[in-house]
Short mmCIF file of C-alpha atoms in Angstrom, two decimals:
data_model
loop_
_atom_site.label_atom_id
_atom_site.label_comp_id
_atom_site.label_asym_id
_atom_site.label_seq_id
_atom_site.Cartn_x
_atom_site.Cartn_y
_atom_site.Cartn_z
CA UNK A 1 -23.69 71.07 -9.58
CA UNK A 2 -24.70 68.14 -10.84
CA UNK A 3 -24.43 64.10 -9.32
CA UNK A 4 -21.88 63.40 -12.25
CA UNK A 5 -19.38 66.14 -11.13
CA UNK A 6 -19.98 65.31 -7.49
CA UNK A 7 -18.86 61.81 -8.59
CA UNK A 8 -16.16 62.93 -10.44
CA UNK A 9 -14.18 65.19 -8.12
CA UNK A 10 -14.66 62.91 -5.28
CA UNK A 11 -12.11 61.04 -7.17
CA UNK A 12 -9.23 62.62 -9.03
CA UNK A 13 -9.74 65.30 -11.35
CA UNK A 14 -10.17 63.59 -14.20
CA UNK A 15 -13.15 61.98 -13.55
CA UNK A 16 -11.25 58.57 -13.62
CA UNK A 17 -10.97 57.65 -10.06
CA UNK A 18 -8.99 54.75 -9.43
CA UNK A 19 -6.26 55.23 -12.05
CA UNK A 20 -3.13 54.25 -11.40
CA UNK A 21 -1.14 57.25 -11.59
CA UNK A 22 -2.87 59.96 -10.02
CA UNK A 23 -3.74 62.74 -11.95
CA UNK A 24 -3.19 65.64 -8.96
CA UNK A 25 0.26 65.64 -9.16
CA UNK A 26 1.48 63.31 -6.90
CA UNK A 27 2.77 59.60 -7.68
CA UNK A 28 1.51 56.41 -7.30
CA UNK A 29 5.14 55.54 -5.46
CA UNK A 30 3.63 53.09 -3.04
CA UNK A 31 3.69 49.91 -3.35
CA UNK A 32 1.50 47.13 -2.29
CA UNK A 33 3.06 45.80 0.22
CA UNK A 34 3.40 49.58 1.48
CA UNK A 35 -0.03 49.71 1.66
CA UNK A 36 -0.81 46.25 3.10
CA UNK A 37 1.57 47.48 6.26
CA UNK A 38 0.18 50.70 6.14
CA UNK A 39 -3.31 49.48 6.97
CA UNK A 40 -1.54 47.62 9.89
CA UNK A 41 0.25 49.86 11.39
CA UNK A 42 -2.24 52.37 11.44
CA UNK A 43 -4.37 50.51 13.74
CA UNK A 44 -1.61 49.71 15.84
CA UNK A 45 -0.88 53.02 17.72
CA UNK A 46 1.40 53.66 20.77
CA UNK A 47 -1.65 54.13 22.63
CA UNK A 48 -2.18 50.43 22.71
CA UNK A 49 1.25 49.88 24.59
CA UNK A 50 1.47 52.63 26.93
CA UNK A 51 -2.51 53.80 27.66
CA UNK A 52 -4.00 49.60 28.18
CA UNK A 53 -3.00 49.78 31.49
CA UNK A 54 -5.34 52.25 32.79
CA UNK A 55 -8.23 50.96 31.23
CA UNK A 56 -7.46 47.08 32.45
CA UNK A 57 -7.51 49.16 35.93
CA UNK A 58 -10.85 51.24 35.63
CA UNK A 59 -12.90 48.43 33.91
CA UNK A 60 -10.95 44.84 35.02
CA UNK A 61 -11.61 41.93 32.19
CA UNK A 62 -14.39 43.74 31.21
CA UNK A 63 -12.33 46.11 29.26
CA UNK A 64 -11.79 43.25 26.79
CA UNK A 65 -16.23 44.91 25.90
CA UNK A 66 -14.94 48.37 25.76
CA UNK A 67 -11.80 47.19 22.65
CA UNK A 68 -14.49 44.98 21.38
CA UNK A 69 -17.14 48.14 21.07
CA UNK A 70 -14.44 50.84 19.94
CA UNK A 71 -13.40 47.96 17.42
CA UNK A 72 -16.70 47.51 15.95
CA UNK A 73 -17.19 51.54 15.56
CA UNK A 74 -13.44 51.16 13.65
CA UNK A 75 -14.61 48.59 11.45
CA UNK A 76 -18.08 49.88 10.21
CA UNK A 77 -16.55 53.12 9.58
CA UNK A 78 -13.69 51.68 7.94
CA UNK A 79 -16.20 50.27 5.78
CA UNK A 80 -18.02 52.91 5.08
CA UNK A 81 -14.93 55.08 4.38
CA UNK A 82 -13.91 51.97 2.00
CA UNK A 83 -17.25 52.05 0.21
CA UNK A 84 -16.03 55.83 -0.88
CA UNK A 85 -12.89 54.93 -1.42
CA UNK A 86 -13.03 51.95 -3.56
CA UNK A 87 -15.07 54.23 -5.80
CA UNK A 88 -13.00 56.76 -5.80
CA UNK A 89 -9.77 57.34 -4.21
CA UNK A 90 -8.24 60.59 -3.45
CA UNK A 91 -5.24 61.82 -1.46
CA UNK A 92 -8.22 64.20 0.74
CA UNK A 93 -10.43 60.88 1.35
CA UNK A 94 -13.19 61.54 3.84
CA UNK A 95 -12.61 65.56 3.50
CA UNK A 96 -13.17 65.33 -0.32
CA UNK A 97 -15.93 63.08 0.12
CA UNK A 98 -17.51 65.40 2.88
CA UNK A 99 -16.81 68.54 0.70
CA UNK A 100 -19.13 66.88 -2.21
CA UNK A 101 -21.58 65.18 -0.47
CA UNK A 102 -22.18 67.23 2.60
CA UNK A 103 -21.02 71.09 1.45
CA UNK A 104 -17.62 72.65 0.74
CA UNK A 105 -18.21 73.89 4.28
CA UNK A 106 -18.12 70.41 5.57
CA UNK A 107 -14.88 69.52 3.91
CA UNK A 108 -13.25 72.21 4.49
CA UNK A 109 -13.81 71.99 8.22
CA UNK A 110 -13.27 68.37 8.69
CA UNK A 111 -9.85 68.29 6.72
CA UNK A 112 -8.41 71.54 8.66
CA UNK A 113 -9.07 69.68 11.91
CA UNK A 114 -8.33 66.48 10.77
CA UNK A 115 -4.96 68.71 9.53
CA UNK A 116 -4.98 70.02 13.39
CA UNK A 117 -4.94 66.94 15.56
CA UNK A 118 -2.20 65.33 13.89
CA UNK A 119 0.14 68.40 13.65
CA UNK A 120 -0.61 68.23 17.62
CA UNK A 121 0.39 64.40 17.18
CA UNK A 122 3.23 65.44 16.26
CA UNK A 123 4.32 67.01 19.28
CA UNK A 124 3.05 64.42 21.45
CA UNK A 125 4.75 61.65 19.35
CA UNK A 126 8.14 63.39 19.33
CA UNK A 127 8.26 63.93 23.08
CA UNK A 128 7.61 60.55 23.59
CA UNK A 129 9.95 59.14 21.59
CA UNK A 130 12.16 62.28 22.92
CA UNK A 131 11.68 60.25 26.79
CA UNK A 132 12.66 56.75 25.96
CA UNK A 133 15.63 58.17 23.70
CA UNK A 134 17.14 60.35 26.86
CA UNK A 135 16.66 57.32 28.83
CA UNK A 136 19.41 55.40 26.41
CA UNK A 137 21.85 58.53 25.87
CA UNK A 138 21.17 61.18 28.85
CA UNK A 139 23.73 63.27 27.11
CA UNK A 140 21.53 64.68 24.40
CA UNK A 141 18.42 66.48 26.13
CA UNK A 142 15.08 65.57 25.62
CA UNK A 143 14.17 68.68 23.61
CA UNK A 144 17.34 67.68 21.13
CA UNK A 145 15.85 64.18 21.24
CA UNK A 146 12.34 65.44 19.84
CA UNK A 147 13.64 67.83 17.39
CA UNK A 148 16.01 65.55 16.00
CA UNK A 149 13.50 62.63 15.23
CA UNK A 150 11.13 65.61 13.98
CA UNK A 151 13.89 66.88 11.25
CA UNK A 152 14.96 63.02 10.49
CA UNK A 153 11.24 62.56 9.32
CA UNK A 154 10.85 65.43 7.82
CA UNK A 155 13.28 64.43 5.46
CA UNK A 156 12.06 60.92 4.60
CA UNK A 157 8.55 62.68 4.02
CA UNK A 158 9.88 65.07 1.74
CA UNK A 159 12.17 62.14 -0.38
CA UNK A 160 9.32 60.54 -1.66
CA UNK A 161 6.35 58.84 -0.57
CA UNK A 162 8.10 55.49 -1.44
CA UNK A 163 10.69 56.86 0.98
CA UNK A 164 7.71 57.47 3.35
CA UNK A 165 6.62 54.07 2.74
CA UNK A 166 9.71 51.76 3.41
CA UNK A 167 9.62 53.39 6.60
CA UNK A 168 6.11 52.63 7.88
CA UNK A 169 6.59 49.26 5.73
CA UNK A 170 9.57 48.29 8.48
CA UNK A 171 8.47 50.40 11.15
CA UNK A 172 4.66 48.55 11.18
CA UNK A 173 6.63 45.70 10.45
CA UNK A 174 8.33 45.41 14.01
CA UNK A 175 5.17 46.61 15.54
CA UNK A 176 3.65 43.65 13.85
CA UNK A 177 6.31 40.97 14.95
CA UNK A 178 6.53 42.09 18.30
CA UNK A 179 2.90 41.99 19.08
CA UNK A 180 2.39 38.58 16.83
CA UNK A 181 5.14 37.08 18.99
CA UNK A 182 3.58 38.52 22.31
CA UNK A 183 0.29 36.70 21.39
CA UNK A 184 1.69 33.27 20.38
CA UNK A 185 3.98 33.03 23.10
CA UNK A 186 1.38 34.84 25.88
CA UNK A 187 -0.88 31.61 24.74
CA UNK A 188 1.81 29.37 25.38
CA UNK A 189 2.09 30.59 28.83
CA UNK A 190 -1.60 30.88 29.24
CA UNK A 191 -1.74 27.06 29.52
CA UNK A 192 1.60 26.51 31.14
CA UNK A 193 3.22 24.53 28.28
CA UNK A 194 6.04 27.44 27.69
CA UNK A 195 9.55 26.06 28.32
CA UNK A 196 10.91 27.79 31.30
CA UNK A 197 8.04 30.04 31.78
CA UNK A 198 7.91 31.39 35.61
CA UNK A 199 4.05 31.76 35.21
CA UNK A 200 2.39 29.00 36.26
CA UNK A 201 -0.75 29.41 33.40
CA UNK A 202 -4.38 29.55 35.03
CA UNK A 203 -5.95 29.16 31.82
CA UNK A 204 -9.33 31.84 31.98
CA UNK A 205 -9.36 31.73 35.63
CA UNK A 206 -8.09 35.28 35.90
CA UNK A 207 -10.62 36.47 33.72
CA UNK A 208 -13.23 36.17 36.82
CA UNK A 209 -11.19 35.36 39.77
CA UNK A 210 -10.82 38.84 40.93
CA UNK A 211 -14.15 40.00 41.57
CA UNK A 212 -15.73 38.60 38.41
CA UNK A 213 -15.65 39.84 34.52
CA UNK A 214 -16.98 43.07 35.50
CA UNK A 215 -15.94 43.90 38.72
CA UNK A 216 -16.47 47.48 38.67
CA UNK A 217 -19.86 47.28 37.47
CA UNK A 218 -21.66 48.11 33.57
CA UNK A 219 -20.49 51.49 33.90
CA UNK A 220 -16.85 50.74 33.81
CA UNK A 221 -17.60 49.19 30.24
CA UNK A 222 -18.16 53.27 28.74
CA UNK A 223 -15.21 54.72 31.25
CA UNK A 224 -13.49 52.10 29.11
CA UNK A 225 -14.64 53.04 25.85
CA UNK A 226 -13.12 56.82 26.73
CA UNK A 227 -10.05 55.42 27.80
CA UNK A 228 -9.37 52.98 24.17
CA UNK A 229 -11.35 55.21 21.86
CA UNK A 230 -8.10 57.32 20.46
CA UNK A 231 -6.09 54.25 20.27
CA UNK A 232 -7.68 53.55 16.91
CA UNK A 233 -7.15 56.48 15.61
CA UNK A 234 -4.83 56.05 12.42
CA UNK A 235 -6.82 53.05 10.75
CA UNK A 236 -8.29 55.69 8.09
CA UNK A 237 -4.58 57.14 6.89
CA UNK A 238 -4.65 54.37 4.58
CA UNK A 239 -7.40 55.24 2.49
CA UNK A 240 -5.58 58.87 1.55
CA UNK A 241 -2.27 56.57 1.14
CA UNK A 242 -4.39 54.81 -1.68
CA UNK A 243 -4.52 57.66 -3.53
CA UNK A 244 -0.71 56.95 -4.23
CA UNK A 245 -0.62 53.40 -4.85
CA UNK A 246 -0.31 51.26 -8.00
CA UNK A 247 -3.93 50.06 -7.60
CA UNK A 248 -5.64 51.54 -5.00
CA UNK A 249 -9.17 50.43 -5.56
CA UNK A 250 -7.61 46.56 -4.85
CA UNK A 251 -5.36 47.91 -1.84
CA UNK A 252 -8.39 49.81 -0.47
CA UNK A 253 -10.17 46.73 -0.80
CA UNK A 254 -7.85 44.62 0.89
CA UNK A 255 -7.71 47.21 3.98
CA UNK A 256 -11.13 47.00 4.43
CA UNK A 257 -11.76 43.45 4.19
CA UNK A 258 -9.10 42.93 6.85
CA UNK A 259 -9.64 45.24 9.51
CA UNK A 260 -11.93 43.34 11.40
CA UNK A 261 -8.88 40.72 11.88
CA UNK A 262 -6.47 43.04 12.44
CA UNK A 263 -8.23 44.82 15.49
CA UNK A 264 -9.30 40.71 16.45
CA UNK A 265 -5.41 39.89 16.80
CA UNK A 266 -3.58 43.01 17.86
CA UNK A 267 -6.31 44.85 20.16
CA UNK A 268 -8.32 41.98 21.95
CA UNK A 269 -5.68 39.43 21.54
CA UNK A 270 -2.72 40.87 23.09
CA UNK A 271 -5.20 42.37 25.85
CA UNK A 272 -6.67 39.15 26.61
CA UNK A 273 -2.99 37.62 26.90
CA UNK A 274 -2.60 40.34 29.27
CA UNK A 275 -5.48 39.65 31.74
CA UNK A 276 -5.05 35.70 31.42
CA UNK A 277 -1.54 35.85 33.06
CA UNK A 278 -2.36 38.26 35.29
CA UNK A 279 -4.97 39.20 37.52
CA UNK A 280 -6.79 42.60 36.54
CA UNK A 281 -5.95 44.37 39.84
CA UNK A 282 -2.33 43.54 40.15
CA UNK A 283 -0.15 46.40 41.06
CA UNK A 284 2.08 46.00 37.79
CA UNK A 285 0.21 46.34 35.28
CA UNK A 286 -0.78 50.03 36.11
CA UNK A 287 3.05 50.92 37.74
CA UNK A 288 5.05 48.95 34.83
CA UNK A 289 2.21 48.63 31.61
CA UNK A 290 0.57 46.31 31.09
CA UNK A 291 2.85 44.35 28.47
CA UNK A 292 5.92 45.07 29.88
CA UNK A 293 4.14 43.38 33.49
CA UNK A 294 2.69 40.52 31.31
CA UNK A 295 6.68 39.80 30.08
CA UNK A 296 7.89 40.05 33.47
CA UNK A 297 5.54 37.04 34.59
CA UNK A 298 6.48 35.13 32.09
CA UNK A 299 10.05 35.77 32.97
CA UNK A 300 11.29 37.62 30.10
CA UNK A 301 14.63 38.99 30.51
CA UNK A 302 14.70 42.73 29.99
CA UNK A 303 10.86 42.79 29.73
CA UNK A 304 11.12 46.84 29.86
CA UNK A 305 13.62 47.81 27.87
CA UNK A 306 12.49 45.29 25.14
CA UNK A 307 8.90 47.51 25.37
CA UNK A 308 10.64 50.29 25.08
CA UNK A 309 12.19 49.70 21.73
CA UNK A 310 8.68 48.20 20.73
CA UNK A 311 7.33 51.58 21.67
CA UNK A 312 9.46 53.68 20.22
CA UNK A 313 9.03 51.74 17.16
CA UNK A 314 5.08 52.79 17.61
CA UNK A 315 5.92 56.18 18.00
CA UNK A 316 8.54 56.64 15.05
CA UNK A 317 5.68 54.72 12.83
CA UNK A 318 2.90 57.52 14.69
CA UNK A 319 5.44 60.51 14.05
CA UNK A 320 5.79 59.58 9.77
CA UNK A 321 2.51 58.87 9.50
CA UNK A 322 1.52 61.64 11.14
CA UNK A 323 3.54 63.89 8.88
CA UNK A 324 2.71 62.30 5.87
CA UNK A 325 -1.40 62.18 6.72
CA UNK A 326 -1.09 66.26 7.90
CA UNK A 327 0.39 67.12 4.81
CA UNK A 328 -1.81 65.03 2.30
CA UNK A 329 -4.99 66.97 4.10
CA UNK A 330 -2.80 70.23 3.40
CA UNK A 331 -2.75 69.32 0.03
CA UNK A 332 -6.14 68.41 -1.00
CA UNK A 333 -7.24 71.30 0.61
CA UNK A 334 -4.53 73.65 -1.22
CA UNK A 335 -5.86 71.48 -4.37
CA UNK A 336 -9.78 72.75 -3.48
CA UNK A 337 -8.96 76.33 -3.11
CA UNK A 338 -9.62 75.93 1.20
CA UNK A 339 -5.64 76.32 2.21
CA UNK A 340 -2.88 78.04 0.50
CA UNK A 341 -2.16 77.39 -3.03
CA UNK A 342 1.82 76.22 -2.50
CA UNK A 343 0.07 73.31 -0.84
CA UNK A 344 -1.31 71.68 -3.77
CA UNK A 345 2.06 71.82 -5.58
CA UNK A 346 4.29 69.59 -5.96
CA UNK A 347 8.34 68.53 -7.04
CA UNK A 348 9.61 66.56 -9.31
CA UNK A 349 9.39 63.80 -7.22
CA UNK A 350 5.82 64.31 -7.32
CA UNK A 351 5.66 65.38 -3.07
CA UNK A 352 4.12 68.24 -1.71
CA UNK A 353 6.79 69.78 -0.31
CA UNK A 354 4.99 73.15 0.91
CA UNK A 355 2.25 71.07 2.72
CA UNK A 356 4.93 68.71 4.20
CA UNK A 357 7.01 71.93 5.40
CA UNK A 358 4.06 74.16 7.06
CA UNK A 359 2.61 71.23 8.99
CA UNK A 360 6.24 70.03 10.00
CA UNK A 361 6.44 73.93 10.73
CA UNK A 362 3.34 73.66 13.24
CA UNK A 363 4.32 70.43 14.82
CA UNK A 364 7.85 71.92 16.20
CA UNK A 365 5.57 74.99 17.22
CA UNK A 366 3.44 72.68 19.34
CA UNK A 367 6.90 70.97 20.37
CA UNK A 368 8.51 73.94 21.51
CA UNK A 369 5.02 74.73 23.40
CA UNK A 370 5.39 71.30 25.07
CA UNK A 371 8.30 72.82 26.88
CA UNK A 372 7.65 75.69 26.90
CA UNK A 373 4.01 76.16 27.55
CA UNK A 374 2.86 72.60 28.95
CA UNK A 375 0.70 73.52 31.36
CA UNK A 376 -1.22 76.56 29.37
CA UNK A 377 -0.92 76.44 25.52
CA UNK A 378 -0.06 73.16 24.71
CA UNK A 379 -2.69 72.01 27.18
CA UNK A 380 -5.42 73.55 25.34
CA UNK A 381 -3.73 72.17 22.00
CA UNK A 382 -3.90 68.91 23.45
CA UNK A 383 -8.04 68.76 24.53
CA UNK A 384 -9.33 71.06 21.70
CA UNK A 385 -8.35 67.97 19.86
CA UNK A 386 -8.58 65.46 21.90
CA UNK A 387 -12.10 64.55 20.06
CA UNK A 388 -11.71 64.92 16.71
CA UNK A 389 -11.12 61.29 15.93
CA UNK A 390 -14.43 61.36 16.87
CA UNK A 391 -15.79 63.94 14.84
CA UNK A 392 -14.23 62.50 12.26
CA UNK A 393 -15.77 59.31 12.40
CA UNK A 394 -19.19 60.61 12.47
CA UNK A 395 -18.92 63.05 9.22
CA UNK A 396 -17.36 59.96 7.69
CA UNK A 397 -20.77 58.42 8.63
CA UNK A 398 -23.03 60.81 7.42
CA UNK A 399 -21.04 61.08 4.25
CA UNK A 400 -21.49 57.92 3.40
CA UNK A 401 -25.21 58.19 3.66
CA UNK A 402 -25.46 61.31 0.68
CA UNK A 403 -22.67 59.28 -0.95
CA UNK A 404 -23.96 55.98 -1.92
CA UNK A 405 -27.11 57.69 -3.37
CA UNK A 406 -24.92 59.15 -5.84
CA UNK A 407 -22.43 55.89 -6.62
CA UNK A 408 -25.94 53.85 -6.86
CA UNK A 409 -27.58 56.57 -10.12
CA UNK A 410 -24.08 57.81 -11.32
CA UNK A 411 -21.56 54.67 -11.31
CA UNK A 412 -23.30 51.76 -9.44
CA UNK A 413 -20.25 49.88 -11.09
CA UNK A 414 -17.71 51.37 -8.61
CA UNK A 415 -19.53 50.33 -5.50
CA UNK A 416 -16.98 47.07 -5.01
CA UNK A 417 -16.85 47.47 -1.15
CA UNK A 418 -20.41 48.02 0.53
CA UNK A 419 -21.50 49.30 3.60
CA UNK A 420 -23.46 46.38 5.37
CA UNK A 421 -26.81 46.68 6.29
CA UNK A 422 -27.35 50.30 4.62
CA UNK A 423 -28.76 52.44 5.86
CA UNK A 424 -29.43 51.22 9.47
CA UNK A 425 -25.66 49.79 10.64
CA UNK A 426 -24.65 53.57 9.17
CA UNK A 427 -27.07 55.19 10.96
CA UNK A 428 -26.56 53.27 14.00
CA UNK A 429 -22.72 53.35 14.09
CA UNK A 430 -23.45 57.12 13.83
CA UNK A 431 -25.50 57.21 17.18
CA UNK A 432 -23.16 54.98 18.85
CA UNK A 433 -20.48 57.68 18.22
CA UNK A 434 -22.69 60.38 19.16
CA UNK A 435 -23.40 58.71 22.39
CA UNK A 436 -19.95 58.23 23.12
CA UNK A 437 -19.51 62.26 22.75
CA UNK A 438 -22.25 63.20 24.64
CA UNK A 439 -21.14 60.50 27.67
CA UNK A 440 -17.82 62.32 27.24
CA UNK A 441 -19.26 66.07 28.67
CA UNK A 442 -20.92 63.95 31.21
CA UNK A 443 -17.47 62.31 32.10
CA UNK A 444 -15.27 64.80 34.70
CA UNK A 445 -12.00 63.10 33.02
CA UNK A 446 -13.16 64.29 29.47
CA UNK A 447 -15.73 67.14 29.83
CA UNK A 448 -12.78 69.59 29.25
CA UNK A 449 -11.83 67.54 26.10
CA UNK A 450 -14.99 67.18 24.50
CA UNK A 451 -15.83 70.96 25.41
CA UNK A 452 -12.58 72.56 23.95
CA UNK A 453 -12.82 70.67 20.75
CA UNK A 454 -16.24 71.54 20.17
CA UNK A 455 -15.40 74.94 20.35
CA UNK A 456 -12.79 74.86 18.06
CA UNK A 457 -14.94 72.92 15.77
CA UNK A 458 -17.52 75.41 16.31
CA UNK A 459 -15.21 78.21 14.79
CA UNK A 460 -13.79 76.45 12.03
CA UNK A 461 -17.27 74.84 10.89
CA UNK A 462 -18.36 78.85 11.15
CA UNK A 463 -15.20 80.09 8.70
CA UNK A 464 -16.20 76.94 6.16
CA UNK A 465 -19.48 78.12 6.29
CA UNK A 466 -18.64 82.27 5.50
CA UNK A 467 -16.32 80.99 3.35
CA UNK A 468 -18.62 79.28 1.52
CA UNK A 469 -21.42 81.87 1.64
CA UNK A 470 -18.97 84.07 0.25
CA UNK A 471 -17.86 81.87 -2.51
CA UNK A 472 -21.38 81.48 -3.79
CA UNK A 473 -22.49 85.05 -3.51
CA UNK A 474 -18.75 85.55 -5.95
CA UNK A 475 -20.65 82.88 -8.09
CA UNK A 476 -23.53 84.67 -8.47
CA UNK A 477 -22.81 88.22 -8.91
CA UNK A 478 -19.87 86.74 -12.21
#
């Protein structure tokens, strides 16, 4: 095959990536501002709100290093993925890219478990959500509760992505607000000029007063990293959005360009409001969260049930753009020939309903295993993908390497977004994330994590490579 097709059907299948209106079958029904709150609200996962705690507790201050690191991984291989992108969007971004650059083995592999952990998302999300919402009306059980969000989803997702788009555009939009506000008035506190605050504001001082800025020693920087690493995941799910946009090379663009901001205010900012009102080891921030303690100094009336709307918010925005991500990856596969072929069709309205419906299809599976199964099934669901974010991440990198080689002789035009420093920040971001794994099997917390979802990688990598085998050797003896 030669570097011109490889070019080509990285992008859409005419050979014009970029267009407007896609030419797979889908439509470019989101908007810009979709987009722009898209690429928000994908960084801003529920795992921020309800996971910081812990890691403030393992690593103290110092766990301000361990967002910091995680955040620089995001934001190199957010730029990477941009880099392909901007060239040439499509709906199966880093699996497409993969397919062509790497080996249909490698895209079919990385979209089917890219396809698997958020269909196990799913399930989390929805119980989650299912909690808080039993907490408000105790009538309705929290099984109802989780199928009931799942089906009210479901049918946003399968309106139309604009449908799928107001949502995340109001749902990232609270999730935005809430956390702006947090900051700005967390500050105000900081330095005790808030108007009836009951914190008194120690400036920094907490920062070292208990025990210093790494209290727990250099080690408690990587238990850290563990601990935050699958908060980020989301901040690629607008790069297949852009394949649905009115212009996604420009929204693409935009996405990448501001990334580095985004993780700057709502990942280190809100967790360094956190640890400059309160002291790293107090009690609350572990038994309450971390937020919802931060409030409560300040004196915030109904600190935890306001958090719990916030979070809910998070996982509603988690749950449809979970749904909407699985069944774009269904669909590029279907489109490729590596999942069934009622994937890569499409309505009138231009959705995918058959990928929408057999990924909604797994997720109540994996619900219904939740309660069914916790401690057995759905526990293996759970760590057999517990790493793929990670995996992810480091085909994206590798990707990226064959990939520019062919944008720089094919369309050197179409490289508006580069990767800095190529090849060395690409091949060092790639290490980093291969360190991170291998400091994972050496964890006890994640060795079972790490271990399951290599296996499953293991066998899915070995289909995409029979598969492949046997689509060549078809090839040959036509």
């Amino acid at each position: 095959m030669s570097s011109t097709t490889t070019l080509q059907k990285a992008g859409d299948s005419s050979g014009n990536p970029g267009d407007a209106q896609p030419s797979d079958g889908l439509k470019a029904g989101l908007k810009n501002r979709h987009l722009s709150m898209i690429a928000i609200g994908g960084v801003i996962g529920a795992g921020l709100f309800v996971g910081s705690g812990g890691g403030i507790a393992k690593a103290g201050p110092a766990i301000l290093v361990s967002y910091a690191l995680v955040g620089a991984l995001v934001v190199f291989v957010m730029r990477m993925l941009g880099e392909m992108a901007a060239a040439s969007p499509n709906s199966g971004s880093f699996s497409a890219y993969a397919d062509r650059a790497l080996g249909r083995w490698a895209g079919f592999s990385i979209g089917w478990l890219y396809w698997f952990f958020w269909v196990v998302v799913l399930a989390v999300e929805a119980t989650a959500g299912a909690v808080i919402l039993e907490g408000w009306v105790p009538a309705v059980p929290q099984w109802a509760w989780a199928l009931i969000v799942m089906a009210v989803l479901t049918v946003t997702n399968l309106g139309s992505v604009a449908s799928y788009g107001e949502f995340e555009f109001w749902f990232a939009g609270i999730k935005v607000v809430a956390i702006s506000g947090f900051v700005i008035i967390g500050m105000l506190a900081v330095f005790g000029v808030l108007p009836g605050s009951d914190n008194p504001g120690a400036g920094f001082a907490h920062l070292t007063d208990a025990g210093g800025f790494m209290p727990n020693g250099w080690g408690s920087i990587l238990t850290g990293v563990l601990m935050v690493v699958f908060s980020f995941m989301g901040s690629e799910i607008v790069t297949l959005a852009a394949g649905e946009s009115e212009d996604p090379r420009r929204a693409v663009t935009k996405a990448t360009n501001s990334v580095i901001w985004r993780i700057g205010v709502f990942y280190l900012g809100s967790i360094f409001i956190v640890l400059t009102l309160l002291p790293w080891n107090d009690d609350s921030i572990v038994k309450k969260g971390s937020y919802v303690a931060a409030l409560d100094s300040i004196g915030i009336a109904h600190a935890g049930q306001i958090m719990n709307v916030i979070i809910l918010t998070a996982v509603l925005s988690c749950l449809n753009s979970g749904l909407y991500t699985a069944s774009r990856m269904a669909f590029s596969l279907g489109e490729r020939g590596d999942a069934p072929k009622a994937f890569a069709k499409v309505n009138k309205k231009g959705v995918p309903t058959a990928a929408i419906l057999g990924s909604v299809v797994f997720g109540f599976v994996a619900v219904y295993f939740n309660y069914a199964f916790k401690d057995t099934v759905f526990d293996f669901l759970l760590n057999s993908s517990g790493a793929i974010a990670l995996f992810v991440w480091l085909v994206i990198c590798l990707t990226q390497l064959r990939m520019r080689k062919i944008l720089v002789r094919e369309a050197p035009e179409k490289l508006t977004v580069k990767m800095w420093l190529f090849p060395y920040l690409t091949w060092a971001t790639a290490a980093m994330i291969t360190f991170v794994l291998a400091y994972m099997v050496y964890d006890d917390g994640n060795r079972k994590t790490v271990m399951l979802s290599l296996l499953v990688a293991a066998v899915v990598v070995v289909i995409g490579v029979v598969r492949d085998a046997q689509r060549r050797k078809a090839a040959v003896d036509a």
